[in-house]
Short mmCIF file of N, CA and C in Angstrom, two decimals:
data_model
loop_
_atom_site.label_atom_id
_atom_site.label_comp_id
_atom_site.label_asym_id
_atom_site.label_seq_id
_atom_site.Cartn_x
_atom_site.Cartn_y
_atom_site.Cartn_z
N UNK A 713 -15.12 51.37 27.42
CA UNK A 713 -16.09 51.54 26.36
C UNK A 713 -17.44 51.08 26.90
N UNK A 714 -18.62 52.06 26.92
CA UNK A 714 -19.97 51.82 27.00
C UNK A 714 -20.64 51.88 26.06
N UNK A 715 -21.16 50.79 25.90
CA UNK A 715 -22.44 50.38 24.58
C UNK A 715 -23.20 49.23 24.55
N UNK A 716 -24.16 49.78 24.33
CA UNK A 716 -25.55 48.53 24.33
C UNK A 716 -25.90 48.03 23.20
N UNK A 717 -25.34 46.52 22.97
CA UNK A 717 -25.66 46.35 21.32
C UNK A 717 -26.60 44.40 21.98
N UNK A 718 -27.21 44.11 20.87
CA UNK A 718 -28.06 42.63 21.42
C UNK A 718 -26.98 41.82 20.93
N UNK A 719 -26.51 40.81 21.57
CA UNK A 719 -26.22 39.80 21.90
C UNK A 719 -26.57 38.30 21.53
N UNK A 720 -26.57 37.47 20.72
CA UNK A 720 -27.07 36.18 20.37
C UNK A 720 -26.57 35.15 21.30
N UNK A 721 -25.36 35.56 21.46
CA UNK A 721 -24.46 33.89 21.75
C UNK A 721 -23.07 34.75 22.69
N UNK A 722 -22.95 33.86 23.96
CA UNK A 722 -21.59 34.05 24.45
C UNK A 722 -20.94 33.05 24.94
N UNK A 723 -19.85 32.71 23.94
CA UNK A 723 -18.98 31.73 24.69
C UNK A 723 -17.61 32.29 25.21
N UNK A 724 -17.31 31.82 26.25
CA UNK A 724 -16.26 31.94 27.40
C UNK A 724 -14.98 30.96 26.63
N UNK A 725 -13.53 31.47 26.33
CA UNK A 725 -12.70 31.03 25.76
C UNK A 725 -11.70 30.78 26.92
N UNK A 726 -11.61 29.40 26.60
CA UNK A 726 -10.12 28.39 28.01
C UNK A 726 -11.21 28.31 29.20
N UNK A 727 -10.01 27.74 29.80
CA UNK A 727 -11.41 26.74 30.86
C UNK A 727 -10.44 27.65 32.02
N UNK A 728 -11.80 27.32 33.20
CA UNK A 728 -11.36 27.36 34.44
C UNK A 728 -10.95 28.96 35.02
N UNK A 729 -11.70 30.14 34.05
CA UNK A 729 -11.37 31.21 34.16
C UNK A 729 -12.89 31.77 35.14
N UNK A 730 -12.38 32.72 35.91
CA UNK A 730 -13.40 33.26 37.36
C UNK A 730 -14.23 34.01 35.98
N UNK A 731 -15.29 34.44 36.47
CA UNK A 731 -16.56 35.60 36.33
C UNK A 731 -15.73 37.17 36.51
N UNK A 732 -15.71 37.92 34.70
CA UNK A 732 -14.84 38.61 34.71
C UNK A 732 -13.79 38.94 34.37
N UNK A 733 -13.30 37.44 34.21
CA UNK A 733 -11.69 37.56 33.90
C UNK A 733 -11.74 36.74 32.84
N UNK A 734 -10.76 37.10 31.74
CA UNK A 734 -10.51 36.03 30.92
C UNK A 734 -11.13 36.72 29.38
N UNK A 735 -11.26 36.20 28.05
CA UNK A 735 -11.82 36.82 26.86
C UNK A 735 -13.63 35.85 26.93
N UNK A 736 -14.19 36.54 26.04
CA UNK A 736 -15.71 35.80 25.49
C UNK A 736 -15.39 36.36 23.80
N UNK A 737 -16.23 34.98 23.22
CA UNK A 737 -16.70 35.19 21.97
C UNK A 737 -17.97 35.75 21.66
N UNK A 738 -18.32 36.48 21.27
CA UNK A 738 -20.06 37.54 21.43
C UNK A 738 -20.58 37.22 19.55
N UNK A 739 -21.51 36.96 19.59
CA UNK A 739 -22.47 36.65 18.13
C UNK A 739 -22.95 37.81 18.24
N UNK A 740 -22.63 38.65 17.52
CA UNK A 740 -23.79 39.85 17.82
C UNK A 740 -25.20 39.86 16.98
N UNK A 741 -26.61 40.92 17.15
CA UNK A 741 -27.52 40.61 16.46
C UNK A 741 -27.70 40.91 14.88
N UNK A 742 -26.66 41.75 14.55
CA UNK A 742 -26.73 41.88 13.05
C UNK A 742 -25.71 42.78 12.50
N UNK A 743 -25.63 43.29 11.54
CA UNK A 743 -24.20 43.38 11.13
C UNK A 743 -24.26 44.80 11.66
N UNK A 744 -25.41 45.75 11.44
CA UNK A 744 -25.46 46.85 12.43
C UNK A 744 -24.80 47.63 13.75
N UNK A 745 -24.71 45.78 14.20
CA UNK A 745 -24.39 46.11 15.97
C UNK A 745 -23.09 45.92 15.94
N UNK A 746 -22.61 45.26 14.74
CA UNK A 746 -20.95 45.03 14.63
C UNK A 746 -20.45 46.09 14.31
N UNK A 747 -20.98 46.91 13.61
CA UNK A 747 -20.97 48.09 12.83
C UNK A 747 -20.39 49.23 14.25
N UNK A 748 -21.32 49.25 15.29
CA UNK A 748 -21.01 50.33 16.69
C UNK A 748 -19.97 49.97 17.27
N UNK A 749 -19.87 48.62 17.28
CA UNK A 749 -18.59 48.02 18.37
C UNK A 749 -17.61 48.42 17.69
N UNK A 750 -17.55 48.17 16.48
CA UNK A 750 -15.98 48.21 15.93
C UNK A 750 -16.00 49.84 15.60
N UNK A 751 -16.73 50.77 15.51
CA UNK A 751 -16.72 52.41 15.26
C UNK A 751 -16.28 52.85 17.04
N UNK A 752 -16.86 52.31 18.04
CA UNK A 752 -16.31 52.55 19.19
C UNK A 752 -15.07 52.34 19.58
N UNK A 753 -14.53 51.41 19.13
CA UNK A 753 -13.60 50.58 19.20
C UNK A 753 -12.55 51.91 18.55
N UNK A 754 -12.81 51.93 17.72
CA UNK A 754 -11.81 53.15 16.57
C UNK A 754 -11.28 54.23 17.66
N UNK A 755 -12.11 54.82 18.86
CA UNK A 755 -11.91 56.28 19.37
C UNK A 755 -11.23 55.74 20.16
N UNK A 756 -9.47 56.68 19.76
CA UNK A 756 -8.63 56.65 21.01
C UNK A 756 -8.19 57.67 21.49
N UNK A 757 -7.99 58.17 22.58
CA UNK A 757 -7.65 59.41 22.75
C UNK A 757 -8.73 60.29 22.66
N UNK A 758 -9.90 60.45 22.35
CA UNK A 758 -10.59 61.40 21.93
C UNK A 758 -10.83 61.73 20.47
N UNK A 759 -10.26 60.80 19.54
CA UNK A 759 -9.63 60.82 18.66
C UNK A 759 -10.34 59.76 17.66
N UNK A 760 -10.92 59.83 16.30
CA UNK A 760 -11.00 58.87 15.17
C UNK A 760 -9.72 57.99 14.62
N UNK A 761 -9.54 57.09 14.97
CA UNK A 761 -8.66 56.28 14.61
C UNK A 761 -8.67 55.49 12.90
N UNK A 762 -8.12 55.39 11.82
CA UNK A 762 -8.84 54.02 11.36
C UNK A 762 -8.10 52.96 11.83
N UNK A 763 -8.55 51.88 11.84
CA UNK A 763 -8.89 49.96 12.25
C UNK A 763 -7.60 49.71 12.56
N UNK A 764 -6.74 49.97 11.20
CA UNK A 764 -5.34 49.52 11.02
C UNK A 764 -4.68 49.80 12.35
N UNK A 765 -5.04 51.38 12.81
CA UNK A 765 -3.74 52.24 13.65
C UNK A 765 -4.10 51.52 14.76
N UNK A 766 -5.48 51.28 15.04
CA UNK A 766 -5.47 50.56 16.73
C UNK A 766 -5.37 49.13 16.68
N UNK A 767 -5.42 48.49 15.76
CA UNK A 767 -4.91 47.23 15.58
C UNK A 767 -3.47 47.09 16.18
N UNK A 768 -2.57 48.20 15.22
CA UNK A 768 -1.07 47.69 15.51
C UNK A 768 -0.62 48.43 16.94
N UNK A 769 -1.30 49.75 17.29
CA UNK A 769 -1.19 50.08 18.57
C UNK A 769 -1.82 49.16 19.96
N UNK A 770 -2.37 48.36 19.43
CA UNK A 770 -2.88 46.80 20.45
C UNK A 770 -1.62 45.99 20.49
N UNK A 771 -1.65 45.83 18.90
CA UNK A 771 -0.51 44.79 18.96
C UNK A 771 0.43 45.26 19.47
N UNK A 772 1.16 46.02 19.95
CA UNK A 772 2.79 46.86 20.49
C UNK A 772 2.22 46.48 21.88
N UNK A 773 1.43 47.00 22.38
CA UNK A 773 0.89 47.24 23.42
C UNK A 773 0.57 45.79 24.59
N UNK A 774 0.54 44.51 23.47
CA UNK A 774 0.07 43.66 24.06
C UNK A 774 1.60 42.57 24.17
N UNK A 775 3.03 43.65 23.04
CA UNK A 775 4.45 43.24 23.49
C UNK A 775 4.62 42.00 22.40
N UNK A 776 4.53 42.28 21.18
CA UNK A 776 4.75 41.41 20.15
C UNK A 776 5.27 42.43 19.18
#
């Protein structure tokens, strides 16, 4: 996924993880920019997803 949204705040979650690897917490700049991430987030396959379906297709996926 490519997208340019502003950024407030990034914190790095668990210690001792390299540049790259590992999750971040992102503040984004307004509810707008939350608005693209999570509509990007939706396309799978080529495909409009809603929230729910790639939620639980994460969750399978991540073996829970």
């Amino acid at each position: 996924m490519e997208l340019e949204v502003e950024m407030r705040e990034v914190k790095r979650l668990g210690e001792g993880q390299k540049e790259g690897e590992g999750m971040v917490l992102v503040k984004l700049g307004s509810p707008e920019e939350k608005r693209k991430v999570m509509e990007a987030e939706m396309w799978v396959d080529g495909k409009m997803r809603r929230w729910d379906e790639v939620r639980e297709k994460w969750w399978e996926m991540k073996g829970n």
